[in-house]
CSV table of C-alpha atoms in Angstrom, one decimal:
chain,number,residue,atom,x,y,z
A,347,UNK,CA,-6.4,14.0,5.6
A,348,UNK,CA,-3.4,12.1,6.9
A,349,UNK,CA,-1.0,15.2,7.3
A,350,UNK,CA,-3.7,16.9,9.1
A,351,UNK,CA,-4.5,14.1,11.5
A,352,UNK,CA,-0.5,13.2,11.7
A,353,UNK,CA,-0.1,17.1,12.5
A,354,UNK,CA,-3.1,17.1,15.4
A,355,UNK,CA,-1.6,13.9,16.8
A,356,UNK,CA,1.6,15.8,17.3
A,357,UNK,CA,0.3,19.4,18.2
A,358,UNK,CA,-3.5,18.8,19.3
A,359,UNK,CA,-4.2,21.9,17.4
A,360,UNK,CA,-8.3,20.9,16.6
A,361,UNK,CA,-8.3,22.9,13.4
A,362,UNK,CA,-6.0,20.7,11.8
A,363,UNK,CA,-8.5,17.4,13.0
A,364,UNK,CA,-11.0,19.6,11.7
A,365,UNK,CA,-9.4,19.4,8.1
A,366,UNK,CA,-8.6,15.7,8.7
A,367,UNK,CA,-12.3,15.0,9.5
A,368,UNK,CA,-13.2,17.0,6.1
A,369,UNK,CA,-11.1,15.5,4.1
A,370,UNK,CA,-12.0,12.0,5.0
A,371,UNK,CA,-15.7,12.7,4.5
A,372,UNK,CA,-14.7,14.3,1.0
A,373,UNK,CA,-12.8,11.3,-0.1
A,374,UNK,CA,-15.7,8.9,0.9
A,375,UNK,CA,-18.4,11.0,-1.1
A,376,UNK,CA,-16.0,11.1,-4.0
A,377,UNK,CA,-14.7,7.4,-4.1
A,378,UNK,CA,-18.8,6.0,-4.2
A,379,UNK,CA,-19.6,8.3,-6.3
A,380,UNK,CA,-21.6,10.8,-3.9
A,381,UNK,CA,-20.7,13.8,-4.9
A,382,UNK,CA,-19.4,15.6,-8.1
A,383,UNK,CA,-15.6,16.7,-7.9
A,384,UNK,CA,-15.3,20.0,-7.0
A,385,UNK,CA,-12.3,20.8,-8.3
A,386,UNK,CA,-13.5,19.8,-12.0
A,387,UNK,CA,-11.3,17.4,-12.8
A,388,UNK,CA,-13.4,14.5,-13.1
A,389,UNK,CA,-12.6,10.5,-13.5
A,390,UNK,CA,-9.4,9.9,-15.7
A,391,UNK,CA,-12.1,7.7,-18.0
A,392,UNK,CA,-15.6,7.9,-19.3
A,393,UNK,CA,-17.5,5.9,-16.6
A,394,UNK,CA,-20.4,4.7,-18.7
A,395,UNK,CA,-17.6,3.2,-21.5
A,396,UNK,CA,-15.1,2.2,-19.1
A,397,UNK,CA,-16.8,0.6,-15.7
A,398,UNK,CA,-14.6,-1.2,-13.3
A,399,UNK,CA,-13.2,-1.5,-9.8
A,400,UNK,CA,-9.6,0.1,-8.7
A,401,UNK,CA,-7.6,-1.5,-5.6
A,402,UNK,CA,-6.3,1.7,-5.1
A,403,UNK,CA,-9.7,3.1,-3.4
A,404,UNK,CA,-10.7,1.1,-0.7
A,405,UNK,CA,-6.9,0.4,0.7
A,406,UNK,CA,-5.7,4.1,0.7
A,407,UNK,CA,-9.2,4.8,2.2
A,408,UNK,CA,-8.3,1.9,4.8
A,409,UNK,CA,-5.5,3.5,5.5
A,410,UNK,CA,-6.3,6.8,6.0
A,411,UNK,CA,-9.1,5.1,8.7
A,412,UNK,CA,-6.1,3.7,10.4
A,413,UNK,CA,-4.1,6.8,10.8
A,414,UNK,CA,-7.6,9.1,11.4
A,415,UNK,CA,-9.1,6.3,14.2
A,416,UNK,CA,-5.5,6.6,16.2
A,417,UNK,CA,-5.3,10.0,16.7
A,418,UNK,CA,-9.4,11.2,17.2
A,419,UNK,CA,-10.7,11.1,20.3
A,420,UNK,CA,-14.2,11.4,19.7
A,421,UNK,CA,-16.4,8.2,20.3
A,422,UNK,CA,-18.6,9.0,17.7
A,423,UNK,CA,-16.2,9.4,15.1
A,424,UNK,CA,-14.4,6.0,16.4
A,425,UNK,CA,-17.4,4.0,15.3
A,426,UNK,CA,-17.5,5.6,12.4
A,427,UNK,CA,-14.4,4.5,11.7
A,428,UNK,CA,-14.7,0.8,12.6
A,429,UNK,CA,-17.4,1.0,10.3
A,430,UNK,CA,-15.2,2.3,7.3
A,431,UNK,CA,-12.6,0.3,7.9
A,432,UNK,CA,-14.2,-3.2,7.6
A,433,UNK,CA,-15.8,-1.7,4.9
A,434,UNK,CA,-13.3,-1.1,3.0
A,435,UNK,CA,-11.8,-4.8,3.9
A,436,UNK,CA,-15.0,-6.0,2.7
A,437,UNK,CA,-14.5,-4.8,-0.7
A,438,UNK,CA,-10.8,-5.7,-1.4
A,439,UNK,CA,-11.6,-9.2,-0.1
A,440,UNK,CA,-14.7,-9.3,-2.0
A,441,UNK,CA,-13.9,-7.5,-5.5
A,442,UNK,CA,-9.9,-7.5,-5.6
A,443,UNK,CA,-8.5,-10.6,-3.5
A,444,UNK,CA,-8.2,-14.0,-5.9
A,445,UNK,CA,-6.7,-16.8,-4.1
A,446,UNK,CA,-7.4,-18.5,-7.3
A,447,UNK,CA,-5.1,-16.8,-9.0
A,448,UNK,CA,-3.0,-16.6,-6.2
A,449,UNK,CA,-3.2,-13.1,-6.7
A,450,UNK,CA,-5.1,-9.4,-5.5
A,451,UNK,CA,-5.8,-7.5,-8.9
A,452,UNK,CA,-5.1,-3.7,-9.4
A,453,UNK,CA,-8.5,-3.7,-11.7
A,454,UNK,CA,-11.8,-5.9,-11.6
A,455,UNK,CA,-15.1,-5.6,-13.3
A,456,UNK,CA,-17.9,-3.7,-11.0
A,457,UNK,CA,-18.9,-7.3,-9.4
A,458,UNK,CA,-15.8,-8.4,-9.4
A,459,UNK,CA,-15.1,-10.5,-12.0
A,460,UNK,CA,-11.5,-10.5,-13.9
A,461,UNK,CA,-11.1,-9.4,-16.8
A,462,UNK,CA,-8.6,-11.3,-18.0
A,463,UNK,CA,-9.0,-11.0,-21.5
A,464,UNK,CA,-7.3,-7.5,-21.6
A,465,UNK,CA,-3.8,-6.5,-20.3
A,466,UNK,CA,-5.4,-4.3,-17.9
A,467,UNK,CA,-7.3,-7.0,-15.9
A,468,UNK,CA,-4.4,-8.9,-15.3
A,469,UNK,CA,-2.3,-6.1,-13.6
A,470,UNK,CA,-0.9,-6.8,-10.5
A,471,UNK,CA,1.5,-4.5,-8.6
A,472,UNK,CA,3.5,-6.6,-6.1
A,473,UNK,CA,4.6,-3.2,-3.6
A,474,UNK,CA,0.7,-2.3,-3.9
A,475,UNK,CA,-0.3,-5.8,-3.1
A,476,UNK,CA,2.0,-5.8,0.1
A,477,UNK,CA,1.6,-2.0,1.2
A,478,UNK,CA,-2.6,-3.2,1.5
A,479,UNK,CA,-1.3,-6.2,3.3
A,480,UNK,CA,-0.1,-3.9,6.1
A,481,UNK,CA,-3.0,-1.5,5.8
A,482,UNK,CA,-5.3,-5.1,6.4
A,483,UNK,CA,-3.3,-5.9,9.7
A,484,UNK,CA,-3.5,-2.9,11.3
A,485,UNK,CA,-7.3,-3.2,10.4
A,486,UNK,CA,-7.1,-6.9,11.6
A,487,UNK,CA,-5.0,-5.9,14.9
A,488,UNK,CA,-7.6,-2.7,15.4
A,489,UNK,CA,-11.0,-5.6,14.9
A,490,UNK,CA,-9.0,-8.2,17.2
A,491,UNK,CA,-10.3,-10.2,14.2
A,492,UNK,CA,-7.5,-13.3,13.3
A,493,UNK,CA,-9.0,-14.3,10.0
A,494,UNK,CA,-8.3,-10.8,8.2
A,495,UNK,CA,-4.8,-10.6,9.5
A,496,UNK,CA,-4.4,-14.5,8.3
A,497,UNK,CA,-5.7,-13.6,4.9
A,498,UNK,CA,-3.3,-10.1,4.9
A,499,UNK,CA,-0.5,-12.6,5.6
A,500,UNK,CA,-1.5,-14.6,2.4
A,501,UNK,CA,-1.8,-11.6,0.1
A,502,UNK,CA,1.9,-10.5,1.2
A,503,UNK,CA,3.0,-13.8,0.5
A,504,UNK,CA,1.9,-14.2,-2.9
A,505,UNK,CA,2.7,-10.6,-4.2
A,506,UNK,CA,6.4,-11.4,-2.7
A,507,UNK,CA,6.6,-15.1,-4.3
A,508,UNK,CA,5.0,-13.4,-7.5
A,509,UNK,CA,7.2,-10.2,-7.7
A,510,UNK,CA,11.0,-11.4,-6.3
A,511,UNK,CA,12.9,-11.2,-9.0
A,512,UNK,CA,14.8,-14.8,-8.5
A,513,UNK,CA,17.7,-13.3,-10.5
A,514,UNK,CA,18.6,-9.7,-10.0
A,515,UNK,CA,17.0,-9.4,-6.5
A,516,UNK,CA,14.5,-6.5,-5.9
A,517,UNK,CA,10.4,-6.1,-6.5
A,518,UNK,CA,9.1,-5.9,-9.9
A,519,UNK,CA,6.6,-3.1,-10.3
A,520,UNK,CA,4.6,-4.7,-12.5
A,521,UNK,CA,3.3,-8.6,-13.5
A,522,UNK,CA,0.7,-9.8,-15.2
A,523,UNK,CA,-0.9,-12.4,-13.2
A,524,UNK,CA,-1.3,-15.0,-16.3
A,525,UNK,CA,2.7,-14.7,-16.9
A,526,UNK,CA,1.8,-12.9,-19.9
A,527,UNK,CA,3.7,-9.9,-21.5
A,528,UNK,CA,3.1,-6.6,-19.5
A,529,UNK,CA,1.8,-3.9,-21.1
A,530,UNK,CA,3.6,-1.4,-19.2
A,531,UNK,CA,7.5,-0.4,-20.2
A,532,UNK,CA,8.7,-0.1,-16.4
A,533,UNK,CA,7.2,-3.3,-15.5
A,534,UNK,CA,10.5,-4.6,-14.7
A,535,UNK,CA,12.0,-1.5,-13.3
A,536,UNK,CA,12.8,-1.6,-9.5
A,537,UNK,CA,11.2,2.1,-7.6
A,538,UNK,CA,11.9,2.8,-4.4
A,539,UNK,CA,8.3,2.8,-2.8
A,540,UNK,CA,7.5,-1.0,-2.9
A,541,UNK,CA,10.5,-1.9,-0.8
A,542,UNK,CA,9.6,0.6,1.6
A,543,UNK,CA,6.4,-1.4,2.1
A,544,UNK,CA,8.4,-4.7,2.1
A,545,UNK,CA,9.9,-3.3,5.1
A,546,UNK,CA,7.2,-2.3,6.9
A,547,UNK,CA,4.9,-5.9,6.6
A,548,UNK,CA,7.4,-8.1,6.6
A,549,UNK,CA,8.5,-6.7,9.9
A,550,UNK,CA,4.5,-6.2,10.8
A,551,UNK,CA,4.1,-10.2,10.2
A,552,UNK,CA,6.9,-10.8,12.2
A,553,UNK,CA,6.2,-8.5,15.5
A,554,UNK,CA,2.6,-10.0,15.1
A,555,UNK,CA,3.4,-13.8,14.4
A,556,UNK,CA,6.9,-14.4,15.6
A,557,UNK,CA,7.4,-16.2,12.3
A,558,UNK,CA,11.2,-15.6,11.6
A,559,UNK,CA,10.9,-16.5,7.9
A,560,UNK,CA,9.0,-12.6,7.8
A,561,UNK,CA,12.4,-11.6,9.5
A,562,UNK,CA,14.6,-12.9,7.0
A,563,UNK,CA,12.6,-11.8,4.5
A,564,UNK,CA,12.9,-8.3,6.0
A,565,UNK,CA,16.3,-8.6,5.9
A,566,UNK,CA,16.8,-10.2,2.6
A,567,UNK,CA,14.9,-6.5,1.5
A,568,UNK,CA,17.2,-4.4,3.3
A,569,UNK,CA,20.2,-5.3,2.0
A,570,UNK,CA,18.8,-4.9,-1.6
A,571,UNK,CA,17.8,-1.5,-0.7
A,572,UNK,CA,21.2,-0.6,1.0
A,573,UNK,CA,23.2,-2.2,-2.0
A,574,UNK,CA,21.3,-0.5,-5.0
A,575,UNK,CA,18.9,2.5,-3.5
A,576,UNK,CA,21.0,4.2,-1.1
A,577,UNK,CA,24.0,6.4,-2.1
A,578,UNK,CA,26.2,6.2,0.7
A,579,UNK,CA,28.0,9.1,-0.5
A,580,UNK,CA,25.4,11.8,-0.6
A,581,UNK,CA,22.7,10.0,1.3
A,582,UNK,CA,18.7,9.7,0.4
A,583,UNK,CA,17.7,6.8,-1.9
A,584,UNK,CA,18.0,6.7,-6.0
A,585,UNK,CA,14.2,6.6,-6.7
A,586,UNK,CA,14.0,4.8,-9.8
A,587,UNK,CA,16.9,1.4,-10.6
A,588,UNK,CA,16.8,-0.2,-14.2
A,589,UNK,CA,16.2,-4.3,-13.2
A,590,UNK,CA,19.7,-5.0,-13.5
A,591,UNK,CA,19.8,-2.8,-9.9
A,592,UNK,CA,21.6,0.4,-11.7
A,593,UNK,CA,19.6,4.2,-10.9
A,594,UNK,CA,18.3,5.3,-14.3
A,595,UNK,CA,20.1,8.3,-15.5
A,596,UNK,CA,20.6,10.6,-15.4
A,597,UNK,CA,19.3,9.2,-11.4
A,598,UNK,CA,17.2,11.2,-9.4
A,599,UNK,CA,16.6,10.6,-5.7
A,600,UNK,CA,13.3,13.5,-5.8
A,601,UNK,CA,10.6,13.9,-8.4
A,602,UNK,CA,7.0,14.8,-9.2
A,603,UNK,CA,6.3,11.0,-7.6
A,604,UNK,CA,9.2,11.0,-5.3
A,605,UNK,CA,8.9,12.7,-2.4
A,606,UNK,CA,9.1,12.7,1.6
A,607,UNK,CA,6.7,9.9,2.0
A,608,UNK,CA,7.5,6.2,1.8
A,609,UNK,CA,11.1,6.3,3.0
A,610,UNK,CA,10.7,8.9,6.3
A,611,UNK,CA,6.9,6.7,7.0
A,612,UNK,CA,8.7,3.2,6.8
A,613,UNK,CA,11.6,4.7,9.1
A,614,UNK,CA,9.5,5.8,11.3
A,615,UNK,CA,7.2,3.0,11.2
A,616,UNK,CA,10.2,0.1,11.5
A,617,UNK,CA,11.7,1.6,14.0
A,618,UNK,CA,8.6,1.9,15.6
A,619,UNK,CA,7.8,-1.8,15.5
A,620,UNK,CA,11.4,-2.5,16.7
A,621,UNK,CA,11.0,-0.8,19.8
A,622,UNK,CA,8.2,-2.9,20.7
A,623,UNK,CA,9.9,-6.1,19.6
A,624,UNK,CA,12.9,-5.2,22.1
A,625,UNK,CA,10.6,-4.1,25.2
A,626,UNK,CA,8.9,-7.7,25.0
């Protein structure tokens, strides 16, 4: 969905917003259950024994709305996806977002609730946390709506306070939000991906707000990312750094979940934003 609207954006070739269109429609049926999957697949679990909530729905989903509703000009399909979109910032306020836990869980029970008894339900991924952040501003900045842009400023905030690491520098990937034991063995790994989104809403926050503490904090990420992911040598960025800042090895800058994604889109995107920093 994205390539293909990213693609018509460029070209204007209407098959490829035709695909876009498809897609998106396919991903909505699937993600509330509309529809079977067609390619057989089905869930990773057994629904009926393993009911819950995943972040990761409604804030891709928000962000494919974002990149779909930029590029389509059709009226129509514009308040379709106004609609979509506060849906989906609906839920993750609703279902994922706990201020009292200073916190936005990866997985909550069907209403909601935490379930904090098990390792699961007390998952939080810092770099998922803050990549929804940006996805909620650029909802907030489409709606004109200052509350939903506040509260994606506070979810940033407490994934970055949360995940920092105070003493080797870099984003955890995973914590649990009690300050219990994680029950994942790269929780304390540093991957490339969740600086990339550090990057991106830190410098959002800032071009929005003005705030230069989002500033320094975009530049406190850079020059982790230029000390311990990039090889100046050969170029590209190490994908994958042990917590201590070193690449795994043997390193690898491209994998199965490596690929031209995060890096180019938080280039692009920063660069972007800078531009329209300079020309005010």
């Amino acid at each position: 969905a994205i390539a293909n609207a990213e693609y018509y954006g460029v070209t204007g070739e209407t098959v490829c917003l035709d695909r876009a269109r498809e897609a998106y429609e396919l991903i909505y049926k699937l993600n509330n259950g509309l529809i079977k999957d067609p390619t057989g697949l089905g869930p990773k679990t057994i629904p009926t024994t393993r009911t819950g909530r995943a972040l990761a729905d409604p804030m891709i989903y928000l962000n494919i709305t974002s990149v779909l509703r930029r590029v389509d000009p059709d009226a129509e399909w514009q308040k379709l996806y106004a609609d979509r979109a506060q849906e989906c910032v609906e839920t993750i306020f609703k279902y994922h977002y706990k201020p009292d836990l200073h916190c936005t869980l990866e997985s909550v029970a069907p209403d909601g609730t935490p379930r904090l008894e098990v390792t699961e339900g007390r998952v939080v991924n810092p770099g998922h946390d803050i990549e929804c952040s940006w996805f909620l501003m650029e909802a907030a900045n489409y709606a004109k709506n200052p509350e939903i842009h506040a509260t994606a400023i506070k979810i940033f905030d407490q994934a970055f306070e949360a995940g920092w690491d105070k003493e080797y520098g870099g984003l955890l990937y995973f914590i649990d939000c009690l300050g219990k034991p994680t029950e994942a063995y790269e929780h304390d790994m540093k991957l490339w991906w969740p600086h990339d989104e550090i990057l991106i809403a830190s410098m959002m926050i800032f071009r929005d707000t003005k705030d230069v503490k989002y500033l320094e904090k975009f530049e406190q990420t850079l020059e982790y990312c230029k000390q311990h992911f990039s090889d100046r040598e050969y170029g590209e960025w190490y994908g994958y750094l042990r917590r201590d800042g070193l690449p795994t090895m043997p390193s690898t800058k491209g994998s199965t979940f490596k690929g031209p994604f995060h890096l180019p889109r938080m280039l692009s995107m920063v660069d972007g934003m800078l531009t329209q920093i300079l020309a005010e």
